[in-house]
Tab-separated table of C-alpha atoms in Angstrom:
chain	number	residue	atom	x	y	z
A	24	ALA	CA	-10.622	-4.476	2.324
A	25	THR	CA	-8.299	-6.382	1.881
A	26	PRO	CA	-5.429	-6.365	4.770
A	27	TYR	CA	-1.713	-6.092	4.541
A	28	GLU	CA	1.659	-5.833	6.360
A	29	LEU	CA	3.463	-2.349	6.457
A	30	SER	CA	6.943	-3.101	4.477
A	31	PHE	CA	9.735	-0.879	2.809
A	32	ASP	CA	9.366	-3.663	-0.001
A	33	HIS	CA	5.787	-2.153	-1.674
A	34	LEU	CA	5.841	-4.868	-4.849
A	35	ARG	CA	5.748	-7.280	-2.254
A	36	VAL	CA	2.755	-5.849	-0.448
A	37	VAL	CA	1.469	-5.882	-4.325
A	38	ASP	CA	1.481	-8.981	-4.275
A	39	ASP	CA	0.431	-10.269	-1.010
A	40	CYS	CA	-2.741	-7.787	-1.348
A	41	GLN	CA	-3.591	-9.274	-4.657
A	42	PHE	CA	-3.031	-12.868	-3.518
A	43	LYS	CA	-5.503	-12.311	-0.471
A	44	PHE	CA	-7.830	-10.498	-2.845
A	45	ASP	CA	-7.675	-13.479	-5.263
A	46	ARG	CA	-8.281	-16.097	-2.374
A	47	ALA	CA	-11.440	-14.276	-0.809
A	48	PHE	CA	-13.109	-13.331	-4.470
A	49	ALA	CA	-12.492	-17.500	-5.183
A	50	LYS	CA	-14.991	-18.350	-2.783
A	51	LEU	CA	-17.683	-16.067	-3.375
A	52	ASP	CA	-21.172	-17.229	-4.774
A	53	ALA	CA	-20.716	-17.390	-8.676
A	54	GLY	CA	-23.429	-14.895	-8.407
A	55	LEU	CA	-21.338	-12.286	-6.585
A	56	GLN	CA	-18.553	-13.114	-8.728
A	57	THR	CA	-20.012	-11.533	-11.581
A	58	LEU	CA	-20.737	-8.206	-10.165
A	59	PRO	CA	-18.218	-4.980	-10.990
A	60	VAL	CA	-15.010	-4.712	-8.794
A	61	VAL	CA	-14.021	-1.236	-8.183
A	62	SER	CA	-11.462	-0.524	-6.183
A	63	VAL	CA	-10.698	2.015	-3.192
A	64	GLY	CA	-7.182	3.328	-1.597
A	65	HIS	CA	-6.283	5.979	0.805
A	66	SER	CA	-2.741	7.458	0.749
A	67	MET	CA	-0.163	4.369	0.677
A	68	GLY	CA	-3.679	2.317	-0.294
A	69	ALA	CA	-4.008	4.136	-3.317
A	70	HIS	CA	-0.622	3.687	-4.298
A	71	MET	CA	-0.930	0.291	-3.638
A	72	HIS	CA	-3.581	0.174	-6.199
A	73	ALA	CA	-1.978	1.858	-8.912
A	74	LEU	CA	0.649	-0.318	-8.834
A	75	ILE	CA	-1.487	-3.222	-8.582
A	76	ASN	CA	-3.031	-1.863	-11.809
A	77	SER	CA	0.313	-1.820	-13.012
A	78	ARG	CA	1.595	-5.051	-12.274
A	79	TYR	CA	-1.319	-7.016	-13.040
A	80	GLU	CA	-4.213	-7.533	-15.755
A	81	LEU	CA	-7.073	-6.928	-13.793
A	82	ASN	CA	-10.735	-7.317	-14.431
A	83	ARG	CA	-11.633	-3.880	-12.661
A	84	GLU	CA	-14.717	-1.546	-13.439
A	85	ALA	CA	-12.994	1.687	-11.600
A	86	LEU	CA	-10.837	2.870	-9.085
A	87	VAL	CA	-10.486	5.473	-6.597
A	88	LEU	CA	-7.995	6.650	-5.364
A	89	ILE	CA	-7.392	9.014	-2.551
A	90	SER	CA	-4.732	11.444	-0.676
A	91	TYR	CA	-2.635	9.440	-3.276
A	92	ASN	CA	1.088	9.389	-1.522
A	93	ASN	CA	4.218	7.964	-3.537
A	94	LYS	CA	6.748	10.481	-1.306
A	95	PRO	CA	10.063	9.166	-0.347
A	96	ALA	CA	10.790	7.508	3.153
A	97	THR	CA	12.335	10.614	4.513
A	98	ALA	CA	9.233	13.055	3.280
A	99	ALA	CA	6.783	10.205	4.501
A	100	VAL	CA	7.691	9.241	8.143
A	101	PRO	CA	8.484	12.759	10.210
A	102	LEU	CA	12.274	11.952	11.365
A	103	PHE	CA	12.787	9.079	9.743
A	104	ALA	CA	16.550	9.661	8.579
A	105	GLU	CA	17.272	11.657	12.306
A	106	VAL	CA	15.649	9.623	14.505
A	107	PHE	CA	13.903	6.042	12.930
A	108	VAL	CA	17.302	5.095	11.030
A	109	PRO	CA	20.285	5.455	13.425
A	110	GLY	CA	18.095	4.479	16.587
A	111	LEU	CA	16.660	1.387	15.094
A	112	SER	CA	20.401	0.441	13.599
A	113	ALA	CA	21.608	0.947	16.646
A	114	ILE	CA	19.208	-1.436	18.430
A	115	SER	CA	19.543	-4.000	15.734
A	116	PRO	CA	21.565	-6.804	16.870
A	117	VAL	CA	18.630	-7.193	19.750
A	118	LEU	CA	15.681	-6.905	16.961
A	119	GLN	CA	17.169	-9.883	14.154
A	120	PRO	CA	17.508	-12.363	16.954
A	121	LEU	CA	13.929	-11.704	18.432
A	122	ALA	CA	12.526	-12.047	15.016
A	123	ALA	CA	14.281	-15.315	14.386
A	124	SER	CA	13.681	-16.957	17.508
A	125	PRO	CA	11.653	-19.965	17.614
A	126	LEU	CA	10.005	-18.696	20.325
A	127	ARG	CA	8.194	-15.662	18.981
A	128	GLU	CA	5.061	-17.363	17.847
A	129	SER	CA	4.846	-18.887	21.920
A	130	LEU	CA	5.225	-14.988	23.138
A	131	ARG	CA	2.963	-13.817	20.521
A	132	ASP	CA	0.067	-16.175	21.534
A	133	VAL	CA	0.557	-15.082	25.408
A	134	ASP	CA	0.212	-11.774	24.158
A	135	MET	CA	-2.990	-12.066	22.356
A	136	ASN	CA	-4.150	-14.031	26.041
A	137	VAL	CA	-3.056	-10.800	27.302
A	138	ARG	CA	-4.674	-8.263	24.758
A	139	SER	CA	-7.910	-9.979	25.148
A	140	PHE	CA	-8.433	-8.302	29.036
A	141	ALA	CA	-6.764	-5.052	28.131
A	142	PRO	CA	-9.233	-2.067	27.517
A	143	GLU	CA	-10.468	-0.961	24.004
A	144	ALA	CA	-8.234	2.092	23.432
A	145	VAL	CA	-5.296	-0.052	24.178
A	146	LYS	CA	-5.896	-2.663	21.992
A	147	GLU	CA	-6.419	-0.142	19.672
A	148	PHE	CA	-2.822	1.294	19.950
A	149	MET	CA	-1.530	-2.522	19.935
A	150	THR	CA	-2.884	-2.611	16.361
A	151	VAL	CA	-1.052	0.096	15.197
A	152	VAL	CA	2.153	-1.419	16.941
A	153	ASP	CA	1.752	-4.479	15.191
A	154	GLN	CA	1.574	-2.749	11.677
A	155	LEU	CA	4.636	-1.166	12.629
A	156	GLU	CA	6.967	-4.375	13.366
A	157	PRO	CA	7.425	-5.157	9.786
A	158	LEU	CA	8.778	-1.680	9.011
A	159	LEU	CA	10.617	-1.555	12.185
A	160	LEU	CA	12.726	-4.824	10.921
A	161	ASP	CA	13.265	-3.381	7.570
A	162	VAL	CA	15.161	-0.414	8.831
A	163	SER	CA	16.958	-2.241	11.183
A	164	ASN	CA	18.070	-4.559	8.423
A	165	GLY	CA	19.651	-1.040	6.699
A	166	ARG	CA	16.451	-0.376	4.436
A	167	LYS	CA	16.276	3.369	3.994
A	168	GLU	CA	14.265	3.754	0.747
A	169	PHE	CA	10.951	2.327	-0.523
A	170	GLN	CA	11.026	-0.284	-3.286
A	171	PRO	CA	10.640	0.507	-6.021
A	172	THR	CA	11.601	4.338	-5.314
A	173	PRO	CA	9.326	7.243	-5.904
A	174	GLU	CA	10.957	7.390	-9.233
A	175	GLU	CA	10.736	3.910	-10.316
A	176	ALA	CA	7.091	3.335	-9.180
A	177	LYS	CA	6.094	6.301	-11.577
A	178	GLU	CA	7.640	5.084	-14.293
A	179	LEU	CA	6.466	1.710	-13.790
A	180	ILE	CA	2.538	3.272	-13.745
A	181	LYS	CA	3.374	5.148	-16.638
A	182	LYS	CA	4.650	2.019	-18.630
A	183	TYR	CA	2.197	-0.109	-17.371
A	184	TYR	CA	-1.058	0.827	-15.818
A	185	SER	CA	-4.350	-0.847	-16.790
A	186	GLY	CA	-6.951	0.594	-14.657
A	187	PRO	CA	-9.955	1.614	-17.050
A	188	ASN	CA	-11.670	4.513	-15.265
A	189	THR	CA	-9.923	6.612	-12.253
A	190	LEU	CA	-11.193	8.902	-10.001
A	191	LEU	CA	-8.684	10.752	-8.043
A	192	ILE	CA	-9.752	12.748	-4.765
A	193	LYS	CA	-7.668	15.022	-3.374
A	194	PHE	CA	-7.909	17.052	0.076
A	195	ARG	CA	-7.035	20.855	-0.255
A	196	ASP	CA	-5.582	20.672	3.820
A	197	ASP	CA	-3.041	17.725	3.462
A	198	THR	CA	0.283	18.247	2.743
A	199	ILE	CA	1.357	15.391	1.542
A	200	ASP	CA	-0.598	14.463	-1.042
A	201	GLU	CA	0.247	13.919	-4.473
A	202	THR	CA	-2.783	13.357	-6.693
A	203	ALA	CA	-1.315	16.072	-8.681
A	204	ILE	CA	1.199	14.383	-9.770
A	205	LEU	CA	-0.465	10.948	-10.107
A	206	ALA	CA	-3.233	12.865	-12.160
A	207	SER	CA	0.166	14.257	-14.593
A	208	VAL	CA	0.769	10.241	-15.196
A	209	LEU	CA	-2.192	9.222	-15.727
A	210	THR	CA	-3.324	11.394	-18.697
A	211	GLU	CA	0.046	10.491	-20.265
A	212	VAL	CA	-0.947	6.872	-19.970
A	213	ASN	CA	-4.715	7.733	-20.937
A	214	SER	CA	-3.092	9.606	-23.773
A	215	GLY	CA	-1.009	7.085	-25.120
A	216	VAL	CA	-4.259	4.791	-24.625
A	217	LYS	CA	-6.314	7.012	-26.526
A	218	SER	CA	-3.973	7.086	-29.375
A	219	SER	CA	-3.068	3.502	-30.275
A	220	SER	CA	-4.669	0.883	-32.264
A	221	SER	CA	-8.598	2.188	-32.928
A	222	SER	CA	-9.470	-1.298	-32.938
A	223	SER	CA	-9.714	-2.002	-29.346
A	224	SER	CA	-13.010	-1.681	-27.999
A	225	SER	CA	-12.031	-0.514	-24.657
A	226	SER	CA	-11.428	2.541	-23.097
A	227	SER	CA	-10.397	4.984	-20.326
A	228	SER	CA	-10.846	7.900	-18.738
A	229	ILE	CA	-9.495	9.857	-15.706
A	230	SER	CA	-11.371	12.273	-13.353
A	231	SER	CA	-10.138	14.005	-10.543
A	232	MET	CA	-11.969	15.833	-7.735
A	233	CYS	CA	-10.820	18.162	-4.685
A	234	CYS	CA	-12.685	18.279	-0.943
A	235	LYS	CA	-12.045	20.063	2.404
């Protein structure tokens, strides 16, 4: 698993994820580095893997993309335009000085010490709050949409996706799932690969399944 900070800048997230993975992979024993690598992602994680394999030439055995989601911010985050943007924009003059304050790291150290004595339920909740912090700062800075936008991301994947074997998994009761859209895009990509020069020895496949 590769941890990452949530952000409206998805390409920054992608680069950060790939950097962390490469750094960890380089520390593995030589024997382990020869094992096949399978990328697995859920929802936004699935979108990140699709972007990673459109931004980098990687040696992956396969990808498993579950409940793919590439919706705009207004659809992905409930009440985003109605509540979050106006509310965070209003408190931006407070958030920005706090984020840039030299005392921030000292306060974070105090915060971590306090958390160490907190009940498990509180610790789990604060982990969620930590993940939301970069998003909140993005919105307070005036961001209103993911970058690249959903349409730009789709075009990026259509042009550059290099995943060799991709399994798409969709849940029947997931209302924000966009697996069908991704399947359509990757089918185009796959058709292009198969119709290209026959001298290439590589092949790719797209499979999908639906789960309860």
